[in-house]
PDB file of C-alpha atoms in Angstrom:
ATOM      1  CA  PHE A   2     200.587  42.832  58.368  1.00  0.00           C
ATOM      2  CA  ALA A   3     203.168  40.082  57.866  1.00  0.00           C
ATOM      3  CA  SER A   4     202.504  38.519  61.289  1.00  0.00           C
ATOM      4  CA  ALA A   5     198.757  38.615  60.595  1.00  0.00           C
ATOM      5  CA  LEU A   6     199.286  36.774  57.295  1.00  0.00           C
ATOM      6  CA  LEU A   7     201.420  34.044  58.932  1.00  0.00           C
ATOM      7  CA  SER A   8     198.810  33.306  61.624  1.00  0.00           C
ATOM      8  CA  THR A   9     195.932  33.208  59.108  1.00  0.00           C
ATOM      9  CA  PRO A  10     194.750  29.847  57.632  1.00  0.00           C
ATOM     10  CA  ALA A  11     195.691  29.329  53.948  1.00  0.00           C
ATOM     11  CA  GLY A  12     192.161  29.934  52.612  1.00  0.00           C
ATOM     12  CA  THR A  13     191.894  33.281  54.170  1.00  0.00           C
ATOM     13  CA  THR A  14     195.407  34.366  53.181  1.00  0.00           C
ATOM     14  CA  ALA A  15     194.258  35.324  49.692  1.00  0.00           C
ATOM     15  CA  ALA A  16     191.420  37.377  51.161  1.00  0.00           C
ATOM     16  CA  ALA A  17     193.836  39.084  53.545  1.00  0.00           C
ATOM     17  CA  ILE A  18     196.207  39.887  50.659  1.00  0.00           C
ATOM     18  CA  ARG A  19     193.345  41.428  48.686  1.00  0.00           C
ATOM     19  CA  THR A  20     192.316  43.466  51.718  1.00  0.00           C
ATOM     20  CA  LEU A  21     195.915  44.552  52.197  1.00  0.00           C
ATOM     21  CA  ALA A  22     196.239  45.505  48.505  1.00  0.00           C
ATOM     22  CA  THR A  23     193.006  47.505  48.707  1.00  0.00           C
ATOM     23  CA  SER A  24     194.271  49.273  51.834  1.00  0.00           C
ATOM     24  CA  VAL A  25     197.547  50.128  50.101  1.00  0.00           C
ATOM     25  CA  GLN A  26     195.657  51.485  47.059  1.00  0.00           C
ATOM     26  CA  LEU A  27     193.416  53.586  49.307  1.00  0.00           C
ATOM     27  CA  LEU A  28     196.490  54.813  51.144  1.00  0.00           C
ATOM     28  CA  ASN A  29     198.159  55.766  47.822  1.00  0.00           C
ATOM     29  CA  ILE A  30     195.003  57.588  46.649  1.00  0.00           C
ATOM     30  CA  THR A  31     194.739  59.431  49.957  1.00  0.00           C
ATOM     31  CA  MET A  32     198.406  60.431  49.764  1.00  0.00           C
ATOM     32  CA  LYS A  33     198.006  61.632  46.167  1.00  0.00           C
ATOM     33  CA  GLN A  34     194.936  63.651  47.108  1.00  0.00           C
ATOM     34  CA  SER A  35     196.835  65.166  50.029  1.00  0.00           C
ATOM     35  CA  LEU A  36     199.711  66.090  47.755  1.00  0.00           C
ATOM     36  CA  VAL A  37     197.339  67.610  45.192  1.00  0.00           C
ATOM     37  CA  LEU A  38     195.600  69.617  47.919  1.00  0.00           C
ATOM     38  CA  LEU A  39     198.956  70.799  49.270  1.00  0.00           C
ATOM     39  CA  GLY A  40     199.982  71.816  45.751  1.00  0.00           C
ATOM     40  CA  LEU A  41     196.742  73.723  45.244  1.00  0.00           C
ATOM     41  CA  ALA A  42     197.142  75.472  48.579  1.00  0.00           C
ATOM     42  CA  ALA A  43     200.714  76.495  47.702  1.00  0.00           C
ATOM     43  CA  SER A  44     199.617  77.762  44.284  1.00  0.00           C
ATOM     44  CA  ALA A  45     196.743  79.723  45.779  1.00  0.00           C
ATOM     45  CA  SER A  46     199.021  81.357  48.328  1.00  0.00           C
ATOM     46  CA  ALA A  47     201.246  82.559  45.507  1.00  0.00           C
ATOM     47  CA  PHE A  48     198.350  84.603  44.140  1.00  0.00           C
ATOM     48  CA  THR A  49     197.089  86.095  47.364  1.00  0.00           C
ATOM     49  CA  THR A  50     198.058  89.638  48.219  1.00  0.00           C
ATOM     50  CA  ALA A  51     200.817  90.203  50.707  1.00  0.00           C
ATOM     51  CA  PRO A  52     199.745  91.498  54.078  1.00  0.00           C
ATOM     52  CA  ALA A  53     199.877  95.267  54.382  1.00  0.00           C
ATOM     53  CA  ARG A  54     203.101  96.541  55.855  1.00  0.00           C
ATOM     54  CA  PRO A  55     202.884  98.811  58.839  1.00  0.00           C
ATOM     55  CA  ALA A  56     203.515 102.472  58.086  1.00  0.00           C
ATOM     56  CA  GLN A  57     207.200 103.287  58.066  1.00  0.00           C
ATOM     57  CA  SER A  58     208.401 105.796  60.587  1.00  0.00           C
ATOM     58  CA  SER A  59     210.947 107.188  58.149  1.00  0.00           C
ATOM     59  CA  THR A  60     209.948 109.234  55.109  1.00  0.00           C
ATOM     60  CA  ALA A  61     213.449 109.587  53.741  1.00  0.00           C
ATOM     61  CA  LEU A  62     212.427 108.086  50.410  1.00  0.00           C
ATOM     62  CA  PHE A  63     209.451 110.370  50.048  1.00  0.00           C
ATOM     63  CA  GLY A  64     210.659 113.694  51.308  1.00  0.00           C
ATOM     64  CA  GLY A  65     214.149 114.230  50.066  1.00  0.00           C
ATOM     65  CA  ALA A  66     217.500 113.343  51.542  1.00  0.00           C
ATOM     66  CA  ARG A  67     216.491 114.103  55.083  1.00  0.00           C
ATOM     67  CA  GLY A  68     212.895 112.930  54.782  1.00  0.00           C
ATOM     68  CA  GLY A  69     210.020 114.566  56.584  1.00  0.00           C
ATOM     69  CA  ALA A  70     209.236 117.077  53.828  1.00  0.00           C
ATOM     70  CA  THR A  71     205.952 115.314  53.141  1.00  0.00           C
ATOM     71  CA  THR A  72     204.869 114.993  56.765  1.00  0.00           C
ATOM     72  CA  LEU A  73     203.014 117.697  58.650  1.00  0.00           C
ATOM     73  CA  ASP A  74     205.946 118.089  61.058  1.00  0.00           C
ATOM     74  CA  GLY A  75     208.348 118.289  58.116  1.00  0.00           C
ATOM     75  CA  LYS A  76     206.279 121.006  56.450  1.00  0.00           C
ATOM     76  CA  LYS A  77     206.058 122.986  59.686  1.00  0.00           C
ATOM     77  CA  SER A  78     209.819 122.687  60.080  1.00  0.00           C
ATOM     78  CA  THR A  79     210.391 123.946  56.519  1.00  0.00           C
ATOM     79  CA  VAL A  80     208.107 126.943  57.078  1.00  0.00           C
ATOM     80  CA  ALA A  81     209.893 127.760  60.350  1.00  0.00           C
ATOM     81  CA  THR A  82     213.313 127.514  58.656  1.00  0.00           C
ATOM     82  CA  VAL A  83     212.222 129.789  55.802  1.00  0.00           C
ATOM     83  CA  LYS A  84     210.794 132.318  58.292  1.00  0.00           C
ATOM     84  CA  GLU A  85     214.174 132.414  60.067  1.00  0.00           C
ATOM     85  CA  LEU A  86     215.928 132.952  56.733  1.00  0.00           C
ATOM     86  CA  LEU A  87     213.516 135.762  55.844  1.00  0.00           C
ATOM     87  CA  ASP A  88     214.104 137.447  59.207  1.00  0.00           C
ATOM     88  CA  SER A  89     217.848 137.613  58.568  1.00  0.00           C
ATOM     89  CA  SER A  90     217.639 138.488  54.844  1.00  0.00           C
ATOM     90  CA  GLU A  91     218.194 141.899  53.317  1.00  0.00           C
ATOM     91  CA  MET A  92     216.916 140.637  49.960  1.00  0.00           C
ATOM     92  CA  ILE A  93     215.551 137.471  48.372  1.00  0.00           C
ATOM     93  CA  PHE A  94     215.319 136.441  44.743  1.00  0.00           C
ATOM     94  CA  THR A  95     214.114 133.383  42.863  1.00  0.00           C
ATOM     95  CA  VAL A  96     215.094 131.360  39.802  1.00  0.00           C
ATOM     96  CA  PRO A  97     213.604 128.254  38.134  1.00  0.00           C
ATOM     97  CA  ALA A  98     214.585 125.119  40.066  1.00  0.00           C
ATOM     98  CA  SER A  99     213.831 122.535  37.391  1.00  0.00           C
ATOM     99  CA  GLY A 100     216.649 121.400  35.129  1.00  0.00           C
ATOM    100  CA  ILE A 101     219.407 121.961  37.691  1.00  0.00           C
ATOM    101  CA  THR A 102     221.158 118.753  38.688  1.00  0.00           C
ATOM    102  CA  VAL A 103     222.212 117.969  42.253  1.00  0.00           C
ATOM    103  CA  SER A 104     225.862 118.353  41.262  1.00  0.00           C
ATOM    104  CA  GLU A 105     225.205 121.746  39.662  1.00  0.00           C
ATOM    105  CA  ALA A 106     223.236 122.908  42.709  1.00  0.00           C
ATOM    106  CA  GLN A 107     226.113 121.874  44.997  1.00  0.00           C
ATOM    107  CA  ASN A 108     228.594 123.825  42.878  1.00  0.00           C
ATOM    108  CA  LEU A 109     226.318 126.868  42.875  1.00  0.00           C
ATOM    109  CA  ARG A 110     225.848 126.644  46.651  1.00  0.00           C
ATOM    110  CA  ARG A 111     229.629 126.523  47.169  1.00  0.00           C
ATOM    111  CA  SER A 112     230.130 129.610  44.981  1.00  0.00           C
ATOM    112  CA  LEU A 113     227.735 131.801  46.988  1.00  0.00           C
ATOM    113  CA  PRO A 114     229.129 134.337  49.428  1.00  0.00           C
ATOM    114  CA  GLU A 115     228.896 133.670  53.145  1.00  0.00           C
ATOM    115  CA  GLY A 116     225.494 134.679  54.496  1.00  0.00           C
ATOM    116  CA  THR A 117     223.575 133.687  51.362  1.00  0.00           C
ATOM    117  CA  THR A 118     221.402 130.578  51.534  1.00  0.00           C
ATOM    118  CA  MET A 119     219.965 128.824  48.491  1.00  0.00           C
ATOM    119  CA  LYS A 120     216.882 126.665  49.042  1.00  0.00           C
ATOM    120  CA  VAL A 121     214.193 125.006  46.933  1.00  0.00           C
ATOM    121  CA  VAL A 122     210.879 125.666  48.679  1.00  0.00           C
ATOM    122  CA  LYS A 123     207.461 124.422  47.606  1.00  0.00           C
ATOM    123  CA  ASN A 124     205.198 127.318  46.662  1.00  0.00           C
ATOM    124  CA  LYS A 125     202.559 126.512  49.284  1.00  0.00           C
ATOM    125  CA  LEU A 126     205.174 126.439  52.041  1.00  0.00           C
ATOM    126  CA  MET A 127     206.816 129.649  50.805  1.00  0.00           C
ATOM    127  CA  SER A 128     203.395 131.300  50.767  1.00  0.00           C
ATOM    128  CA  ARG A 129     202.867 130.350  54.415  1.00  0.00           C
ATOM    129  CA  ALA A 130     206.353 131.508  55.376  1.00  0.00           C
ATOM    130  CA  VAL A 131     206.035 134.990  53.818  1.00  0.00           C
ATOM    131  CA  GLU A 132     202.535 135.547  55.173  1.00  0.00           C
ATOM    132  CA  GLY A 133     202.539 138.607  57.439  1.00  0.00           C
ATOM    133  CA  THR A 134     206.134 139.573  56.560  1.00  0.00           C
ATOM    134  CA  GLU A 135     207.540 142.322  54.333  1.00  0.00           C
ATOM    135  CA  TYR A 136     208.167 139.589  51.755  1.00  0.00           C
ATOM    136  CA  GLU A 137     204.472 138.756  51.333  1.00  0.00           C
ATOM    137  CA  PRO A 138     204.343 140.363  47.841  1.00  0.00           C
ATOM    138  CA  VAL A 139     206.557 137.525  46.468  1.00  0.00           C
ATOM    139  CA  GLY A 140     203.346 135.490  46.430  1.00  0.00           C
ATOM    140  CA  GLU A 141     203.010 136.802  42.848  1.00  0.00           C
ATOM    141  CA  MET A 142     206.155 134.857  41.899  1.00  0.00           C
ATOM    142  CA  LEU A 143     205.006 131.505  43.262  1.00  0.00           C
ATOM    143  CA  GLN A 144     204.556 129.596  40.031  1.00  0.00           C
ATOM    144  CA  GLY A 145     206.419 126.485  38.987  1.00  0.00           C
ATOM    145  CA  ALA A 146     209.372 125.038  40.875  1.00  0.00           C
ATOM    146  CA  ASN A 147     211.389 127.824  42.516  1.00  0.00           C
ATOM    147  CA  MET A 148     214.848 128.023  44.004  1.00  0.00           C
ATOM    148  CA  TRP A 149     215.139 130.898  46.450  1.00  0.00           C
ATOM    149  CA  PHE A 150     218.209 132.851  47.474  1.00  0.00           C
ATOM    150  CA  PHE A 151     218.100 134.409  50.941  1.00  0.00           C
ATOM    151  CA  ILE A 152     220.770 137.138  51.100  1.00  0.00           C
ATOM    152  CA  GLU A 153     221.906 138.544  54.422  1.00  0.00           C
ATOM    153  CA  GLU A 154     224.152 141.298  53.070  1.00  0.00           C
ATOM    154  CA  ASP A 155     226.202 140.589  49.927  1.00  0.00           C
ATOM    155  CA  ILE A 156     223.545 141.164  47.266  1.00  0.00           C
ATOM    156  CA  GLY A 157     226.092 141.973  44.546  1.00  0.00           C
ATOM    157  CA  GLY A 158     228.224 138.911  45.265  1.00  0.00           C
ATOM    158  CA  SER A 159     225.175 136.626  45.352  1.00  0.00           C
ATOM    159  CA  VAL A 160     223.746 137.810  42.024  1.00  0.00           C
ATOM    160  CA  LYS A 161     227.220 137.735  40.468  1.00  0.00           C
ATOM    161  CA  ALA A 162     227.756 134.132  41.657  1.00  0.00           C
ATOM    162  CA  PHE A 163     224.408 133.089  40.187  1.00  0.00           C
ATOM    163  CA  ASN A 164     225.106 134.842  36.864  1.00  0.00           C
ATOM    164  CA  SER A 165     228.523 133.145  36.680  1.00  0.00           C
ATOM    165  CA  PHE A 166     226.817 129.805  37.302  1.00  0.00           C
ATOM    166  CA  THR A 167     224.320 130.309  34.450  1.00  0.00           C
ATOM    167  CA  LYS A 168     227.150 131.290  32.125  1.00  0.00           C
ATOM    168  CA  GLU A 169     229.360 128.326  33.097  1.00  0.00           C
ATOM    169  CA  TYR A 170     226.546 125.781  32.742  1.00  0.00           C
ATOM    170  CA  ALA A 171     224.900 127.417  29.670  1.00  0.00           C
ATOM    171  CA  LYS A 172     221.675 128.174  31.546  1.00  0.00           C
ATOM    172  CA  LYS A 173     221.333 131.921  30.854  1.00  0.00           C
ATOM    173  CA  GLU A 174     218.330 131.392  28.576  1.00  0.00           C
ATOM    174  CA  THR A 175     216.511 128.889  30.764  1.00  0.00           C
ATOM    175  CA  HIS A 176     217.433 129.983  34.287  1.00  0.00           C
ATOM    176  CA  SER A 177     217.456 133.731  34.444  1.00  0.00           C
ATOM    177  CA  ILE A 178     216.347 135.443  37.650  1.00  0.00           C
ATOM    178  CA  LEU A 179     212.536 135.539  37.814  1.00  0.00           C
ATOM    179  CA  GLY A 180     212.328 138.327  40.350  1.00  0.00           C
ATOM    180  CA  GLY A 181     213.199 139.384  43.838  1.00  0.00           C
ATOM    181  CA  ASN A 182     212.112 141.455  46.809  1.00  0.00           C
ATOM    182  CA  ILE A 183     213.837 144.006  48.981  1.00  0.00           C
ATOM    183  CA  GLU A 184     212.144 146.026  51.729  1.00  0.00           C
ATOM    184  CA  GLY A 185     208.709 144.703  50.717  1.00  0.00           C
ATOM    185  CA  THR A 186     208.956 145.710  47.062  1.00  0.00           C
ATOM    186  CA  ASN A 187     209.050 143.198  44.216  1.00  0.00           C
ATOM    187  CA  TYR A 188     211.525 143.664  41.377  1.00  0.00           C
ATOM    188  CA  ASP A 189     211.853 141.907  38.044  1.00  0.00           C
ATOM    189  CA  ALA A 190     215.141 140.425  36.803  1.00  0.00           C
ATOM    190  CA  ALA A 191     216.411 143.789  35.546  1.00  0.00           C
ATOM    191  CA  GLY A 192     215.541 145.410  38.878  1.00  0.00           C
ATOM    192  CA  VAL A 193     217.390 142.715  40.825  1.00  0.00           C
ATOM    193  CA  ASP A 194     220.405 143.142  38.548  1.00  0.00           C
ATOM    194  CA  THR A 195     220.370 146.933  39.029  1.00  0.00           C
ATOM    195  CA  ILE A 196     220.118 146.603  42.823  1.00  0.00           C
ATOM    196  CA  SER A 197     223.012 144.129  42.824  1.00  0.00           C
ATOM    197  CA  LYS A 198     225.239 146.770  41.176  1.00  0.00           C
ATOM    198  CA  LEU A 199     224.507 149.498  43.712  1.00  0.00           C
ATOM    199  CA  PRO A 200     227.314 150.276  46.130  1.00  0.00           C
ATOM    200  CA  SER A 201     226.734 148.541  49.446  1.00  0.00           C
TER     201      SER A 201
END
């Protein structure tokens, strides 16, 4: 612009300056509009929803420590595991699972005799696992959250360990044995206790 002004006759210099000033004003307005539009676009993007994330391959947060408990494969695996436990069990019994902390459950698990497995199993999955087995009658006990004890041979030691746990953690009133099954017959808490005292 400066070289254009120097080569312009004096009369037209004022006109050129006005034209230049107008151009600068238009340029400023255009820049302001651009900045406003950019600001609006940025603000709008802050309120748009984030794109959907692809499904995660891991279900560790949704299905327990190992994950998979909420997937079809995880459920099938649980049923298969419970069936294996049933096949090797002489007796099973159940207690309420709610209100037992992870730490308490770990201590209880450690106190059980070898050959006894403690497992929280969803009622629907337990129902599928016992279907067609001698343990099918336990379907009557499938209410609420249940923790199951699968006992290979030491029934007395297993019941004694559980009773010691309820005494130590003051859970006798809230976590007594709900019932059990041996050789296809269901027993209430008193029946399980009686069986546990029989000589092996």
